[in-house]
Amino acid sequence: MDKQNLALVFPGQGSQKVGMLAELAEAHPIITATFAEASDALDYDMWKLVQQGEQEQLNLTETTQPVLLTASVAVWRLWCEQKGPRPALMAGHSLGEFSALVCAGALAFGDAVRLVRARGQAMQTAVPVGQGAMAAVMGLDDAEIERICQEQAGDGVVEAVNYNSPGQVVIAGHAGAVERTAEALKAAGAKRAVLLPVSAPFHTSLMRPAGDKLAEALEAISVSKPETPVVHNVHAQTEEEPEQIKELLIKQIYSPVKWVGCVQTMVDAGVEITVEAGPGKVLSGLNKRIHKALNCVNVDTPESLEKALAAVQA
């Protein structure tokens, strides 16, 4: 059954934590079965890492990306098993866009797990560790942030990269330029400008070498027309053509994530409920700030699954 006012959304990096989905896995074997499938694709015990590993290892980009994709796909499979309705639209934040494409039937799961590990490695090596930085900026409008980034860049790169919600934008680039810009933004009236604990300047023009590597990896991978339309980060629109989807995935690495636009596109299409499939509630919080009338629920525990199924059947 399709539900026209429902969208499923998939989280990106930052939502991972040791022990995630443990309760859900106890109640529903499909969770560990999905992790076992990913483990076979990557040749290590991913579930053991997620449950018993170190947070530091989980936070390494090349580990985080396959782990979060697997967690989201596992929750989607459980959703289907529980007879949750098919959404009218799907979307994911950064890495989450790959999760959305797997769940929409455009990418094979095994291919996607290997692909996002390669993506993570490419993103990590595009800029040497310590040379890049990201900072979250609160309480200043987008145009002002963009202007100050241009003003402060100097010989470096600093760009607005994640338009997460009204009044929350992430900037990224060379570490010195980001730190300088964060101070200038605070002086211009930003409530906060906080450096993020990440190891690379994601979604900046500095990530173009990673885009080239992803393009190579994508050459060997088959992409199909999505069974459920996916709203893409680059232009906040849906795309049906497989070759265009590949282009958007490459471009996404070095382009801003237009999350506000993605949510607005879903709302304009009649979406009233978003279900966040995967660990945490980051997107649920952002979605609510973008459009207060949205009913935003998440699924990462047995209780939240029950609540989400009740919300969509109401």
Short mmCIF file of N, CA, C and O in Angstrom, two decimals, residues 213-276:
data_model
loop_
_atom_site.label_atom_id
_atom_site.label_comp_id
_atom_site.label_asym_id
_atom_site.label_seq_id
_atom_site.Cartn_x
_atom_site.Cartn_y
_atom_site.Cartn_z
N LYS A 213 37.00 9.76 -7.92
CA LYS A 213 37.15 8.36 -7.50
C LYS A 213 35.79 7.66 -7.43
O LYS A 213 35.66 6.49 -7.80
N LEU A 214 34.78 8.39 -6.96
CA LEU A 214 33.44 7.81 -6.90
C LEU A 214 32.93 7.51 -8.31
O LEU A 214 32.29 6.49 -8.56
N ALA A 215 33.24 8.42 -9.24
CA ALA A 215 32.82 8.23 -10.64
C ALA A 215 33.40 6.93 -11.19
O ALA A 215 32.71 6.15 -11.86
N GLU A 216 34.68 6.66 -10.86
CA GLU A 216 35.32 5.40 -11.30
C GLU A 216 34.60 4.19 -10.70
O GLU A 216 34.32 3.21 -11.39
N ALA A 217 34.31 4.27 -9.40
CA ALA A 217 33.64 3.16 -8.71
C ALA A 217 32.24 2.94 -9.27
O ALA A 217 31.77 1.80 -9.40
N LEU A 218 31.57 4.02 -9.65
CA LEU A 218 30.19 3.92 -10.16
C LEU A 218 30.12 3.30 -11.55
O LEU A 218 29.09 2.77 -11.95
N GLU A 219 31.24 3.37 -12.28
CA GLU A 219 31.25 2.81 -13.64
C GLU A 219 30.91 1.32 -13.64
O GLU A 219 30.29 0.80 -14.56
N ALA A 220 31.32 0.65 -12.56
CA ALA A 220 31.12 -0.81 -12.48
C ALA A 220 29.77 -1.20 -11.86
O ALA A 220 29.47 -2.38 -11.70
N ILE A 221 28.98 -0.18 -11.52
CA ILE A 221 27.75 -0.47 -10.76
C ILE A 221 26.51 -0.14 -11.58
O ILE A 221 26.45 0.87 -12.28
N SER A 222 25.54 -1.02 -11.45
CA SER A 222 24.27 -0.82 -12.17
C SER A 222 23.30 -0.02 -11.30
O SER A 222 23.10 -0.32 -10.13
N VAL A 223 22.72 1.02 -11.88
CA VAL A 223 21.68 1.81 -11.21
C VAL A 223 20.38 1.65 -11.99
O VAL A 223 20.39 1.69 -13.22
N SER A 224 19.29 1.42 -11.28
CA SER A 224 17.98 1.25 -11.93
C SER A 224 17.10 2.46 -11.66
O SER A 224 17.39 3.26 -10.76
N LYS A 225 16.02 2.55 -12.39
CA LYS A 225 15.02 3.60 -12.11
C LYS A 225 14.40 3.31 -10.73
O LYS A 225 13.97 2.18 -10.46
N PRO A 226 14.36 4.29 -9.83
CA PRO A 226 13.80 4.05 -8.49
C PRO A 226 12.32 3.67 -8.54
O PRO A 226 11.55 4.22 -9.33
N GLU A 227 11.93 2.71 -7.69
CA GLU A 227 10.51 2.33 -7.59
C GLU A 227 9.74 3.40 -6.81
O GLU A 227 8.54 3.59 -7.01
N THR A 228 10.43 4.05 -5.88
CA THR A 228 9.87 5.20 -5.14
C THR A 228 10.76 6.40 -5.47
O THR A 228 11.99 6.28 -5.38
N PRO A 229 10.19 7.54 -5.86
CA PRO A 229 11.04 8.68 -6.20
C PRO A 229 11.89 9.14 -5.01
O PRO A 229 11.41 9.17 -3.87
N VAL A 230 13.14 9.48 -5.30
CA VAL A 230 14.08 9.96 -4.27
C VAL A 230 14.39 11.43 -4.56
O VAL A 230 14.75 11.79 -5.68
N VAL A 231 14.27 12.27 -3.54
CA VAL A 231 14.61 13.70 -3.66
C VAL A 231 16.11 13.85 -3.39
O VAL A 231 16.60 13.44 -2.34
N HIS A 232 16.84 14.41 -4.35
CA HIS A 232 18.30 14.48 -4.28
C HIS A 232 18.79 15.76 -3.63
O HIS A 232 18.23 16.83 -3.82
N ASN A 233 19.91 15.62 -2.90
CA ASN A 233 20.51 16.75 -2.16
C ASN A 233 20.96 17.90 -3.06
O ASN A 233 20.89 19.06 -2.67
N VAL A 234 21.47 17.58 -4.24
CA VAL A 234 22.11 18.59 -5.08
C VAL A 234 21.13 19.66 -5.55
O VAL A 234 21.43 20.86 -5.52
N HIS A 235 19.91 19.21 -5.97
CA HIS A 235 18.96 20.19 -6.52
C HIS A 235 17.56 20.09 -5.90
O HIS A 235 16.64 20.78 -6.33
N ALA A 236 17.43 19.24 -4.88
CA ALA A 236 16.16 19.10 -4.15
C ALA A 236 15.00 18.71 -5.08
O ALA A 236 13.86 19.14 -4.90
N GLN A 237 15.31 17.87 -6.07
CA GLN A 237 14.28 17.36 -6.99
C GLN A 237 14.47 15.84 -7.14
O GLN A 237 15.51 15.31 -6.76
N THR A 238 13.47 15.19 -7.74
CA THR A 238 13.59 13.75 -8.00
C THR A 238 14.22 13.53 -9.38
O THR A 238 14.24 14.44 -10.20
N GLU A 239 14.73 12.32 -9.59
CA GLU A 239 15.33 11.98 -10.88
C GLU A 239 15.04 10.51 -11.17
O GLU A 239 15.18 9.66 -10.30
N GLU A 240 14.65 10.21 -12.41
CA GLU A 240 14.32 8.83 -12.80
C GLU A 240 15.44 8.15 -13.57
O GLU A 240 15.61 6.94 -13.49
N GLU A 241 16.21 8.92 -14.33
CA GLU A 241 17.18 8.32 -15.25
C GLU A 241 18.43 7.83 -14.51
O GLU A 241 19.10 8.63 -13.83
N PRO A 242 18.77 6.55 -14.64
CA PRO A 242 19.94 5.99 -13.94
C PRO A 242 21.25 6.78 -14.15
O PRO A 242 21.99 7.01 -13.21
N GLU A 243 21.52 7.19 -15.39
CA GLU A 243 22.78 7.93 -15.63
C GLU A 243 22.78 9.29 -14.93
O GLU A 243 23.81 9.75 -14.44
N GLN A 244 21.61 9.91 -14.88
CA GLN A 244 21.50 11.19 -14.17
C GLN A 244 21.68 11.00 -12.67
O GLN A 244 22.28 11.84 -11.99
N ILE A 245 21.15 9.88 -12.15
CA ILE A 245 21.30 9.59 -10.72
C ILE A 245 22.79 9.42 -10.39
O ILE A 245 23.28 9.96 -9.39
N LYS A 246 23.52 8.71 -11.25
CA LYS A 246 24.97 8.56 -11.04
C LYS A 246 25.66 9.93 -11.00
O LYS A 246 26.50 10.20 -10.14
N GLU A 247 25.29 10.80 -11.95
CA GLU A 247 25.88 12.15 -12.00
C GLU A 247 25.61 12.92 -10.71
O GLU A 247 26.49 13.60 -10.19
N LEU A 248 24.38 12.80 -10.21
CA LEU A 248 24.02 13.51 -8.98
C LEU A 248 24.79 12.99 -7.77
O LEU A 248 25.18 13.75 -6.89
N LEU A 249 25.03 11.68 -7.73
CA LEU A 249 25.80 11.09 -6.62
C LEU A 249 27.25 11.58 -6.64
O LEU A 249 27.84 11.81 -5.58
N ILE A 250 27.81 11.74 -7.83
CA ILE A 250 29.18 12.25 -7.95
C ILE A 250 29.22 13.72 -7.52
O ILE A 250 30.05 14.13 -6.69
N LYS A 251 28.30 14.49 -8.06
CA LYS A 251 28.24 15.93 -7.77
C LYS A 251 27.99 16.20 -6.29
O LYS A 251 28.49 17.17 -5.72
N GLN A 252 27.20 15.31 -5.67
CA GLN A 252 26.82 15.51 -4.27
C GLN A 252 28.03 15.59 -3.35
O GLN A 252 28.02 16.32 -2.36
N ILE A 253 29.10 14.88 -3.68
CA ILE A 253 30.30 14.85 -2.83
C ILE A 253 30.92 16.24 -2.66
O ILE A 253 31.44 16.58 -1.62
N TYR A 254 30.85 17.04 -3.73
CA TYR A 254 31.51 18.36 -3.65
C TYR A 254 30.51 19.53 -3.78
O TYR A 254 30.88 20.65 -4.08
N SER A 255 29.24 19.24 -3.53
CA SER A 255 28.19 20.27 -3.60
C SER A 255 27.46 20.37 -2.27
O SER A 255 27.41 19.41 -1.51
N PRO A 256 26.85 21.53 -1.99
CA PRO A 256 26.10 21.67 -0.73
C PRO A 256 24.90 20.72 -0.66
O PRO A 256 24.29 20.39 -1.69
N VAL A 257 24.58 20.29 0.55
CA VAL A 257 23.38 19.49 0.82
C VAL A 257 22.22 20.46 1.05
O VAL A 257 22.19 21.18 2.05
N LYS A 258 21.26 20.46 0.13
CA LYS A 258 20.13 21.40 0.23
C LYS A 258 18.97 20.73 0.95
O LYS A 258 17.92 20.45 0.36
N TRP A 259 19.18 20.46 2.25
CA TRP A 259 18.17 19.70 2.99
C TRP A 259 16.87 20.49 3.15
O TRP A 259 15.78 19.93 3.05
N VAL A 260 16.98 21.78 3.39
CA VAL A 260 15.76 22.61 3.51
C VAL A 260 14.94 22.48 2.23
O VAL A 260 13.72 22.29 2.27
N GLY A 261 15.61 22.55 1.09
CA GLY A 261 14.93 22.41 -0.20
C GLY A 261 14.31 21.04 -0.38
O GLY A 261 13.20 20.92 -0.91
N CYS A 262 15.01 19.99 0.07
CA CYS A 262 14.49 18.62 -0.04
C CYS A 262 13.18 18.48 0.74
O CYS A 262 12.19 17.92 0.24
N VAL A 263 13.18 19.00 1.97
CA VAL A 263 11.97 18.90 2.80
C VAL A 263 10.84 19.73 2.20
O VAL A 263 9.68 19.29 2.15
N GLN A 264 11.18 20.91 1.68
CA GLN A 264 10.15 21.76 1.06
C GLN A 264 9.53 21.06 -0.15
O GLN A 264 8.31 21.10 -0.36
N THR A 265 10.35 20.37 -0.94
CA THR A 265 9.86 19.62 -2.10
C THR A 265 8.86 18.54 -1.66
O THR A 265 7.82 18.34 -2.29
N MET A 266 9.20 17.85 -0.56
CA MET A 266 8.31 16.80 -0.05
C MET A 266 6.99 17.40 0.44
O MET A 266 5.91 16.87 0.15
N VAL A 267 7.08 18.51 1.16
CA VAL A 267 5.87 19.17 1.68
C VAL A 267 5.00 19.64 0.51
O VAL A 267 3.77 19.45 0.50
N ASP A 268 5.64 20.23 -0.50
CA ASP A 268 4.90 20.72 -1.68
C ASP A 268 4.19 19.57 -2.41
O ASP A 268 3.16 19.78 -3.06
N ALA A 269 4.74 18.35 -2.27
CA ALA A 269 4.13 17.18 -2.92
C ALA A 269 3.03 16.55 -2.07
O ALA A 269 2.44 15.54 -2.45
N GLY A 270 2.77 17.14 -0.89
CA GLY A 270 1.68 16.64 -0.05
C GLY A 270 2.11 15.81 1.15
O GLY A 270 1.27 15.23 1.84
N VAL A 271 3.41 15.74 1.42
CA VAL A 271 3.90 14.96 2.56
C VAL A 271 3.53 15.66 3.88
O VAL A 271 3.75 16.86 4.04
N GLU A 272 2.96 14.87 4.79
CA GLU A 272 2.59 15.38 6.13
C GLU A 272 3.31 14.64 7.24
O GLU A 272 3.37 15.11 8.37
N ILE A 273 3.85 13.44 6.93
CA ILE A 273 4.54 12.62 7.93
C ILE A 273 5.90 12.21 7.36
O ILE A 273 5.99 11.73 6.22
N THR A 274 6.98 12.38 8.16
CA THR A 274 8.27 11.81 7.78
C THR A 274 8.67 10.77 8.82
O THR A 274 8.54 11.00 10.02
N VAL A 275 9.12 9.62 8.32
CA VAL A 275 9.65 8.56 9.19
C VAL A 275 11.14 8.48 8.94
O VAL A 275 11.58 8.26 7.80
N GLU A 276 11.94 8.69 9.99
CA GLU A 276 13.39 8.61 9.90
C GLU A 276 13.82 7.17 10.16
O GLU A 276 13.65 6.67 11.28
#
